[in-house]
């Protein structure tokens, strides 16, 4: 069986050349974000944003939940993939970064589909459950503080409908998950979540060795 071809010289530029469809609005937002402190490290890869939009369209999602907005690149990719009447709730600890995003959402004509909830994400998710939104979202994307990933996962699992999809970003965490010397809270949280997901029979999973690790989680229907 062939090994994964993830580091061959020139391969990533080739993949981008033959598959990436990043328009001017997305490119402008990505380039602006790259100029911010830690911007390049914190935003999703363009290919990952395209994958998120692809998955939203693939499953026919109408209601999407995002945990971790930052400057809204992934938000824009997913909102564009929604059908007329679709709705996306995105959560961030501050309005600073979504404030940057709004101009680009408006340029793309999807700002009316996006509902920004500012505050601690766990509180926001608990509030959605209190509003009766359990089992109502088709799709959730988790890309926030890593130490709380398990909590975000459990709350997302309650909010996503049976058969719905949860996508967790950074599940290889810069390769630190396989480094026994890496014992910081974020790495330990991701490492423990990965092991938990492997044995969580409420869901089906697939960890993609793409970007910084992307785990797809499908909530079982029974």
PDB file of C-alpha atoms in Angstrom:
ATOM      1  CA  UNK A   1       0.000   0.000   0.000  1.00  0.00           C
ATOM      2  CA  UNK A   2       1.454   3.368  -0.985  1.00  0.00           C
ATOM      3  CA  UNK A   3       2.269   5.930   1.685  1.00  0.00           C
ATOM      4  CA  UNK A   4       0.402   9.215   1.852  1.00  0.00           C
ATOM      5  CA  UNK A   5       1.895  11.755  -0.566  1.00  0.00           C
ATOM      6  CA  UNK A   6       1.674  14.824   1.618  1.00  0.00           C
ATOM      7  CA  UNK A   7       5.148  16.355   1.394  1.00  0.00           C
ATOM      8  CA  UNK A   8       6.440  15.815  -2.140  1.00  0.00           C
ATOM      9  CA  UNK A   9       8.123  19.049  -3.334  1.00  0.00           C
ATOM     10  CA  UNK A  10       5.796  21.130  -5.465  1.00  0.00           C
ATOM     11  CA  UNK A  11       2.737  19.015  -4.726  1.00  0.00           C
ATOM     12  CA  UNK A  12       0.748  21.605  -2.752  1.00  0.00           C
ATOM     13  CA  UNK A  13       1.184  24.324  -5.414  1.00  0.00           C
ATOM     14  CA  UNK A  14       0.064  21.754  -8.007  1.00  0.00           C
ATOM     15  CA  UNK A  15      -3.062  20.905  -6.003  1.00  0.00           C
ATOM     16  CA  UNK A  16      -3.886  24.593  -5.716  1.00  0.00           C
ATOM     17  CA  UNK A  17      -3.331  25.128  -9.416  1.00  0.00           C
ATOM     18  CA  UNK A  18      -5.667  22.350 -10.530  1.00  0.00           C
ATOM     19  CA  UNK A  19      -8.416  22.552  -7.883  1.00  0.00           C
ATOM     20  CA  UNK A  20      -8.587  25.814  -5.945  1.00  0.00           C
ATOM     21  CA  UNK A  21     -11.369  28.198  -7.005  1.00  0.00           C
ATOM     22  CA  UNK A  22     -10.701  31.247  -4.858  1.00  0.00           C
ATOM     23  CA  UNK A  23     -12.336  34.377  -6.213  1.00  0.00           C
ATOM     24  CA  UNK A  24     -11.319  38.000  -5.626  1.00  0.00           C
ATOM     25  CA  UNK A  25     -13.422  38.489  -2.489  1.00  0.00           C
ATOM     26  CA  UNK A  26     -12.022  35.414  -0.776  1.00  0.00           C
ATOM     27  CA  UNK A  27      -8.485  36.221  -1.882  1.00  0.00           C
ATOM     28  CA  UNK A  28      -8.726  39.801  -0.615  1.00  0.00           C
ATOM     29  CA  UNK A  29      -9.980  38.577   2.769  1.00  0.00           C
ATOM     30  CA  UNK A  30      -7.250  35.944   3.012  1.00  0.00           C
ATOM     31  CA  UNK A  31      -4.528  38.446   2.122  1.00  0.00           C
ATOM     32  CA  UNK A  32      -5.848  41.008   4.609  1.00  0.00           C
ATOM     33  CA  UNK A  33      -5.958  38.349   7.324  1.00  0.00           C
ATOM     34  CA  UNK A  34      -2.390  37.326   6.523  1.00  0.00           C
ATOM     35  CA  UNK A  35      -1.236  40.844   7.382  1.00  0.00           C
ATOM     36  CA  UNK A  36      -2.674  40.629  10.910  1.00  0.00           C
ATOM     37  CA  UNK A  37      -0.613  39.375  13.889  1.00  0.00           C
ATOM     38  CA  UNK A  38      -0.765  35.545  13.734  1.00  0.00           C
ATOM     39  CA  UNK A  39      -3.269  35.936  10.911  1.00  0.00           C
ATOM     40  CA  UNK A  40      -1.727  33.358   8.586  1.00  0.00           C
ATOM     41  CA  UNK A  41      -1.444  30.815  11.410  1.00  0.00           C
ATOM     42  CA  UNK A  42      -5.013  31.276  12.619  1.00  0.00           C
ATOM     43  CA  UNK A  43      -7.006  31.351   9.391  1.00  0.00           C
ATOM     44  CA  UNK A  44      -8.025  28.204   7.540  1.00  0.00           C
ATOM     45  CA  UNK A  45      -6.215  27.271   4.343  1.00  0.00           C
ATOM     46  CA  UNK A  46      -8.026  28.310   1.190  1.00  0.00           C
ATOM     47  CA  UNK A  47      -8.336  24.631   0.240  1.00  0.00           C
ATOM     48  CA  UNK A  48      -9.961  23.864   3.567  1.00  0.00           C
ATOM     49  CA  UNK A  49     -12.455  26.686   3.137  1.00  0.00           C
ATOM     50  CA  UNK A  50     -13.343  25.288  -0.281  1.00  0.00           C
ATOM     51  CA  UNK A  51     -13.763  21.814   1.262  1.00  0.00           C
ATOM     52  CA  UNK A  52     -16.112  23.197   3.917  1.00  0.00           C
ATOM     53  CA  UNK A  53     -18.293  24.829   1.286  1.00  0.00           C
ATOM     54  CA  UNK A  54     -18.230  21.618  -0.746  1.00  0.00           C
ATOM     55  CA  UNK A  55     -19.401  19.579   2.258  1.00  0.00           C
ATOM     56  CA  UNK A  56     -22.164  22.046   3.142  1.00  0.00           C
ATOM     57  CA  UNK A  57     -23.481  21.802  -0.407  1.00  0.00           C
ATOM     58  CA  UNK A  58     -22.950  18.054  -0.589  1.00  0.00           C
ATOM     59  CA  UNK A  59     -25.220  17.278   2.357  1.00  0.00           C
ATOM     60  CA  UNK A  60     -27.754  19.970   1.397  1.00  0.00           C
ATOM     61  CA  UNK A  61     -27.241  21.850   4.653  1.00  0.00           C
ATOM     62  CA  UNK A  62     -29.630  24.707   5.400  1.00  0.00           C
ATOM     63  CA  UNK A  63     -28.587  25.452   8.982  1.00  0.00           C
ATOM     64  CA  UNK A  64     -24.880  25.683   9.814  1.00  0.00           C
ATOM     65  CA  UNK A  65     -23.091  26.282  13.116  1.00  0.00           C
ATOM     66  CA  UNK A  66     -19.535  27.616  13.333  1.00  0.00           C
ATOM     67  CA  UNK A  67     -17.477  27.788  16.529  1.00  0.00           C
ATOM     68  CA  UNK A  68     -14.656  30.246  15.993  1.00  0.00           C
ATOM     69  CA  UNK A  69     -15.245  32.989  13.399  1.00  0.00           C
ATOM     70  CA  UNK A  70     -11.916  34.858  13.325  1.00  0.00           C
ATOM     71  CA  UNK A  71     -11.998  37.053  10.176  1.00  0.00           C
ATOM     72  CA  UNK A  72     -14.738  35.005   8.578  1.00  0.00           C
ATOM     73  CA  UNK A  73     -13.026  33.231   5.653  1.00  0.00           C
ATOM     74  CA  UNK A  74     -14.521  29.841   6.500  1.00  0.00           C
ATOM     75  CA  UNK A  75     -17.815  31.563   7.348  1.00  0.00           C
ATOM     76  CA  UNK A  76     -17.927  33.061   3.876  1.00  0.00           C
ATOM     77  CA  UNK A  77     -17.114  29.753   2.191  1.00  0.00           C
ATOM     78  CA  UNK A  78     -19.926  27.967   4.032  1.00  0.00           C
ATOM     79  CA  UNK A  79     -22.496  30.776   3.745  1.00  0.00           C
ATOM     80  CA  UNK A  80     -22.030  30.856  -0.026  1.00  0.00           C
ATOM     81  CA  UNK A  81     -22.826  27.151  -0.206  1.00  0.00           C
ATOM     82  CA  UNK A  82     -26.177  27.562   1.538  1.00  0.00           C
ATOM     83  CA  UNK A  83     -29.408  27.526  -0.468  1.00  0.00           C
ATOM     84  CA  UNK A  84     -31.813  30.494  -0.430  1.00  0.00           C
ATOM     85  CA  UNK A  85     -33.190  30.773   3.087  1.00  0.00           C
ATOM     86  CA  UNK A  86     -30.149  29.068   4.587  1.00  0.00           C
ATOM     87  CA  UNK A  87     -28.767  30.312   7.886  1.00  0.00           C
ATOM     88  CA  UNK A  88     -25.355  30.243   9.554  1.00  0.00           C
ATOM     89  CA  UNK A  89     -24.719  30.936  13.249  1.00  0.00           C
ATOM     90  CA  UNK A  90     -21.073  31.768  13.966  1.00  0.00           C
ATOM     91  CA  UNK A  91     -19.590  32.208  17.441  1.00  0.00           C
ATOM     92  CA  UNK A  92     -16.594  34.271  18.523  1.00  0.00           C
ATOM     93  CA  UNK A  93     -15.303  35.536  21.857  1.00  0.00           C
ATOM     94  CA  UNK A  94     -15.008  39.101  20.498  1.00  0.00           C
ATOM     95  CA  UNK A  95     -16.637  41.190  17.800  1.00  0.00           C
ATOM     96  CA  UNK A  96     -13.214  42.492  16.708  1.00  0.00           C
ATOM     97  CA  UNK A  97     -12.510  39.863  14.049  1.00  0.00           C
ATOM     98  CA  UNK A  98     -16.068  39.380  12.737  1.00  0.00           C
ATOM     99  CA  UNK A  99     -16.083  43.168  12.404  1.00  0.00           C
ATOM    100  CA  UNK A 100     -13.418  42.795   9.723  1.00  0.00           C
ATOM    101  CA  UNK A 101     -15.352  40.005   8.052  1.00  0.00           C
ATOM    102  CA  UNK A 102     -18.619  41.863   7.565  1.00  0.00           C
ATOM    103  CA  UNK A 103     -17.363  43.947   4.655  1.00  0.00           C
ATOM    104  CA  UNK A 104     -16.433  40.798   2.737  1.00  0.00           C
ATOM    105  CA  UNK A 105     -19.646  38.979   3.614  1.00  0.00           C
ATOM    106  CA  UNK A 106     -21.555  41.972   2.244  1.00  0.00           C
ATOM    107  CA  UNK A 107     -19.408  42.050  -0.916  1.00  0.00           C
ATOM    108  CA  UNK A 108     -20.299  38.401  -1.473  1.00  0.00           C
ATOM    109  CA  UNK A 109     -24.002  39.060  -0.859  1.00  0.00           C
ATOM    110  CA  UNK A 110     -24.318  36.598   2.025  1.00  0.00           C
ATOM    111  CA  UNK A 111     -24.297  38.868   5.076  1.00  0.00           C
ATOM    112  CA  UNK A 112     -28.032  38.359   5.561  1.00  0.00           C
ATOM    113  CA  UNK A 113     -27.444  34.616   6.041  1.00  0.00           C
ATOM    114  CA  UNK A 114     -24.921  35.070   8.882  1.00  0.00           C
ATOM    115  CA  UNK A 115     -25.802  35.492  12.566  1.00  0.00           C
ATOM    116  CA  UNK A 116     -22.761  36.427  14.718  1.00  0.00           C
ATOM    117  CA  UNK A 117     -23.018  35.454  18.380  1.00  0.00           C
ATOM    118  CA  UNK A 118     -20.369  37.133  20.562  1.00  0.00           C
ATOM    119  CA  UNK A 119     -19.311  35.616  23.881  1.00  0.00           C
ATOM    120  CA  UNK A 120     -17.908  32.434  25.353  1.00  0.00           C
ATOM    121  CA  UNK A 121     -18.699  29.737  22.800  1.00  0.00           C
ATOM    122  CA  UNK A 122     -19.831  27.167  25.356  1.00  0.00           C
ATOM    123  CA  UNK A 123     -22.346  29.670  26.740  1.00  0.00           C
ATOM    124  CA  UNK A 124     -23.558  30.482  23.228  1.00  0.00           C
ATOM    125  CA  UNK A 125     -24.048  26.797  22.414  1.00  0.00           C
ATOM    126  CA  UNK A 126     -25.861  26.200  25.693  1.00  0.00           C
ATOM    127  CA  UNK A 127     -28.057  29.175  24.835  1.00  0.00           C
ATOM    128  CA  UNK A 128     -28.926  27.664  21.458  1.00  0.00           C
ATOM    129  CA  UNK A 129     -29.975  24.475  23.210  1.00  0.00           C
ATOM    130  CA  UNK A 130     -32.108  26.524  25.594  1.00  0.00           C
ATOM    131  CA  UNK A 131     -33.734  28.142  22.541  1.00  0.00           C
ATOM    132  CA  UNK A 132     -34.851  24.681  21.425  1.00  0.00           C
ATOM    133  CA  UNK A 133     -32.227  24.300  18.688  1.00  0.00           C
ATOM    134  CA  UNK A 134     -31.214  20.764  19.647  1.00  0.00           C
ATOM    135  CA  UNK A 135     -30.982  18.362  16.692  1.00  0.00           C
ATOM    136  CA  UNK A 136     -31.639  21.243  14.296  1.00  0.00           C
ATOM    137  CA  UNK A 137     -28.306  22.063  12.627  1.00  0.00           C
ATOM    138  CA  UNK A 138     -27.189  20.125   9.568  1.00  0.00           C
ATOM    139  CA  UNK A 139     -23.508  20.989   9.831  1.00  0.00           C
ATOM    140  CA  UNK A 140     -21.070  22.318  12.450  1.00  0.00           C
ATOM    141  CA  UNK A 141     -17.472  23.501  12.095  1.00  0.00           C
ATOM    142  CA  UNK A 142     -15.291  23.677  15.220  1.00  0.00           C
ATOM    143  CA  UNK A 143     -12.165  25.854  15.042  1.00  0.00           C
ATOM    144  CA  UNK A 144     -11.731  27.630  18.364  1.00  0.00           C
ATOM    145  CA  UNK A 145      -9.633  27.306  21.547  1.00  0.00           C
ATOM    146  CA  UNK A 146      -8.333  23.760  21.649  1.00  0.00           C
ATOM    147  CA  UNK A 147      -8.515  23.189  25.403  1.00  0.00           C
ATOM    148  CA  UNK A 148     -12.334  23.321  25.171  1.00  0.00           C
ATOM    149  CA  UNK A 149     -12.719  21.151  22.064  1.00  0.00           C
ATOM    150  CA  UNK A 150     -14.288  18.233  23.932  1.00  0.00           C
ATOM    151  CA  UNK A 151     -16.923  20.514  25.400  1.00  0.00           C
ATOM    152  CA  UNK A 152     -17.622  22.114  22.026  1.00  0.00           C
ATOM    153  CA  UNK A 153     -17.877  18.664  20.475  1.00  0.00           C
ATOM    154  CA  UNK A 154     -20.427  17.416  23.001  1.00  0.00           C
ATOM    155  CA  UNK A 155     -22.566  20.533  22.674  1.00  0.00           C
ATOM    156  CA  UNK A 156     -22.337  20.412  18.880  1.00  0.00           C
ATOM    157  CA  UNK A 157     -23.401  16.782  18.945  1.00  0.00           C
ATOM    158  CA  UNK A 158     -26.567  17.831  20.762  1.00  0.00           C
ATOM    159  CA  UNK A 159     -27.236  20.651  18.309  1.00  0.00           C
ATOM    160  CA  UNK A 160     -26.599  18.719  15.071  1.00  0.00           C
ATOM    161  CA  UNK A 161     -29.380  16.516  13.736  1.00  0.00           C
ATOM    162  CA  UNK A 162     -29.009  12.751  13.295  1.00  0.00           C
ATOM    163  CA  UNK A 163     -27.152  12.241  10.038  1.00  0.00           C
ATOM    164  CA  UNK A 164     -25.604  15.697  10.318  1.00  0.00           C
ATOM    165  CA  UNK A 165     -21.893  16.459  10.049  1.00  0.00           C
ATOM    166  CA  UNK A 166     -19.406  17.987  12.495  1.00  0.00           C
ATOM    167  CA  UNK A 167     -15.990  19.081  11.199  1.00  0.00           C
ATOM    168  CA  UNK A 168     -13.173  19.599  13.710  1.00  0.00           C
ATOM    169  CA  UNK A 169     -10.096  21.558  12.627  1.00  0.00           C
ATOM    170  CA  UNK A 170      -6.488  21.233  13.857  1.00  0.00           C
ATOM    171  CA  UNK A 171      -6.796  17.620  15.005  1.00  0.00           C
ATOM    172  CA  UNK A 172      -3.138  16.933  14.182  1.00  0.00           C
ATOM    173  CA  UNK A 173      -2.119  20.206  15.860  1.00  0.00           C
ATOM    174  CA  UNK A 174       1.132  20.954  14.054  1.00  0.00           C
ATOM    175  CA  UNK A 175       2.204  17.344  14.564  1.00  0.00           C
ATOM    176  CA  UNK A 176       2.410  17.877  18.318  1.00  0.00           C
ATOM    177  CA  UNK A 177      -0.134  15.116  18.972  1.00  0.00           C
ATOM    178  CA  UNK A 178       2.579  12.478  18.415  1.00  0.00           C
ATOM    179  CA  UNK A 179       5.262  14.283  20.413  1.00  0.00           C
ATOM    180  CA  UNK A 180       5.347  12.822  23.963  1.00  0.00           C
ATOM    181  CA  UNK A 181       7.183  15.934  25.164  1.00  0.00           C
ATOM    182  CA  UNK A 182       4.233  18.134  24.172  1.00  0.00           C
ATOM    183  CA  UNK A 183       2.133  18.286  27.331  1.00  0.00           C
ATOM    184  CA  UNK A 184       0.596  21.742  27.058  1.00  0.00           C
ATOM    185  CA  UNK A 185      -3.155  21.987  27.662  1.00  0.00           C
ATOM    186  CA  UNK A 186      -4.083  22.486  23.997  1.00  0.00           C
ATOM    187  CA  UNK A 187      -2.071  19.536  22.694  1.00  0.00           C
ATOM    188  CA  UNK A 188      -3.277  17.247  25.471  1.00  0.00           C
ATOM    189  CA  UNK A 189      -6.885  18.266  24.779  1.00  0.00           C
ATOM    190  CA  UNK A 190      -6.604  17.453  21.057  1.00  0.00           C
ATOM    191  CA  UNK A 191      -4.773  14.186  21.740  1.00  0.00           C
ATOM    192  CA  UNK A 192      -7.423  13.076  24.241  1.00  0.00           C
ATOM    193  CA  UNK A 193     -10.278  14.116  21.932  1.00  0.00           C
ATOM    194  CA  UNK A 194      -8.825  12.106  19.052  1.00  0.00           C
ATOM    195  CA  UNK A 195      -8.714   8.988  21.207  1.00  0.00           C
ATOM    196  CA  UNK A 196     -12.229   9.670  22.486  1.00  0.00           C
ATOM    197  CA  UNK A 197     -13.601  10.082  18.970  1.00  0.00           C
ATOM    198  CA  UNK A 198     -12.036   6.807  17.885  1.00  0.00           C
ATOM    199  CA  UNK A 199     -14.176   5.003  20.471  1.00  0.00           C
ATOM    200  CA  UNK A 200     -17.323   7.151  20.338  1.00  0.00           C
ATOM    201  CA  UNK A 201     -19.930   4.847  18.815  1.00  0.00           C
ATOM    202  CA  UNK A 202     -22.523   7.600  18.579  1.00  0.00           C
ATOM    203  CA  UNK A 203     -20.734   8.781  15.447  1.00  0.00           C
ATOM    204  CA  UNK A 204     -18.769   7.748  12.362  1.00  0.00           C
ATOM    205  CA  UNK A 205     -15.405   9.445  11.855  1.00  0.00           C
ATOM    206  CA  UNK A 206     -12.646  10.062   9.341  1.00  0.00           C
ATOM    207  CA  UNK A 207      -9.482  12.030  10.154  1.00  0.00           C
ATOM    208  CA  UNK A 208      -8.108  13.614   6.989  1.00  0.00           C
ATOM    209  CA  UNK A 209      -4.328  14.285   6.883  1.00  0.00           C
ATOM    210  CA  UNK A 210      -5.012  17.649   5.242  1.00  0.00           C
ATOM    211  CA  UNK A 211      -4.009  21.116   6.419  1.00  0.00           C
ATOM    212  CA  UNK A 212      -3.478  20.734  10.196  1.00  0.00           C
ATOM    213  CA  UNK A 213      -5.714  17.674  10.432  1.00  0.00           C
ATOM    214  CA  UNK A 214      -9.450  17.766   9.706  1.00  0.00           C
ATOM    215  CA  UNK A 215     -11.767  15.262  11.393  1.00  0.00           C
ATOM    216  CA  UNK A 216     -15.163  14.581   9.855  1.00  0.00           C
ATOM    217  CA  UNK A 217     -17.766  13.325  12.326  1.00  0.00           C
ATOM    218  CA  UNK A 218     -21.176  12.077  11.195  1.00  0.00           C
ATOM    219  CA  UNK A 219     -23.844  11.736  13.878  1.00  0.00           C
ATOM    220  CA  UNK A 220     -25.470   8.327  13.524  1.00  0.00           C
ATOM    221  CA  UNK A 221     -29.164   8.165  12.771  1.00  0.00           C
ATOM    222  CA  UNK A 222     -29.788   5.331  15.225  1.00  0.00           C
TER     223      UNK A 222
END
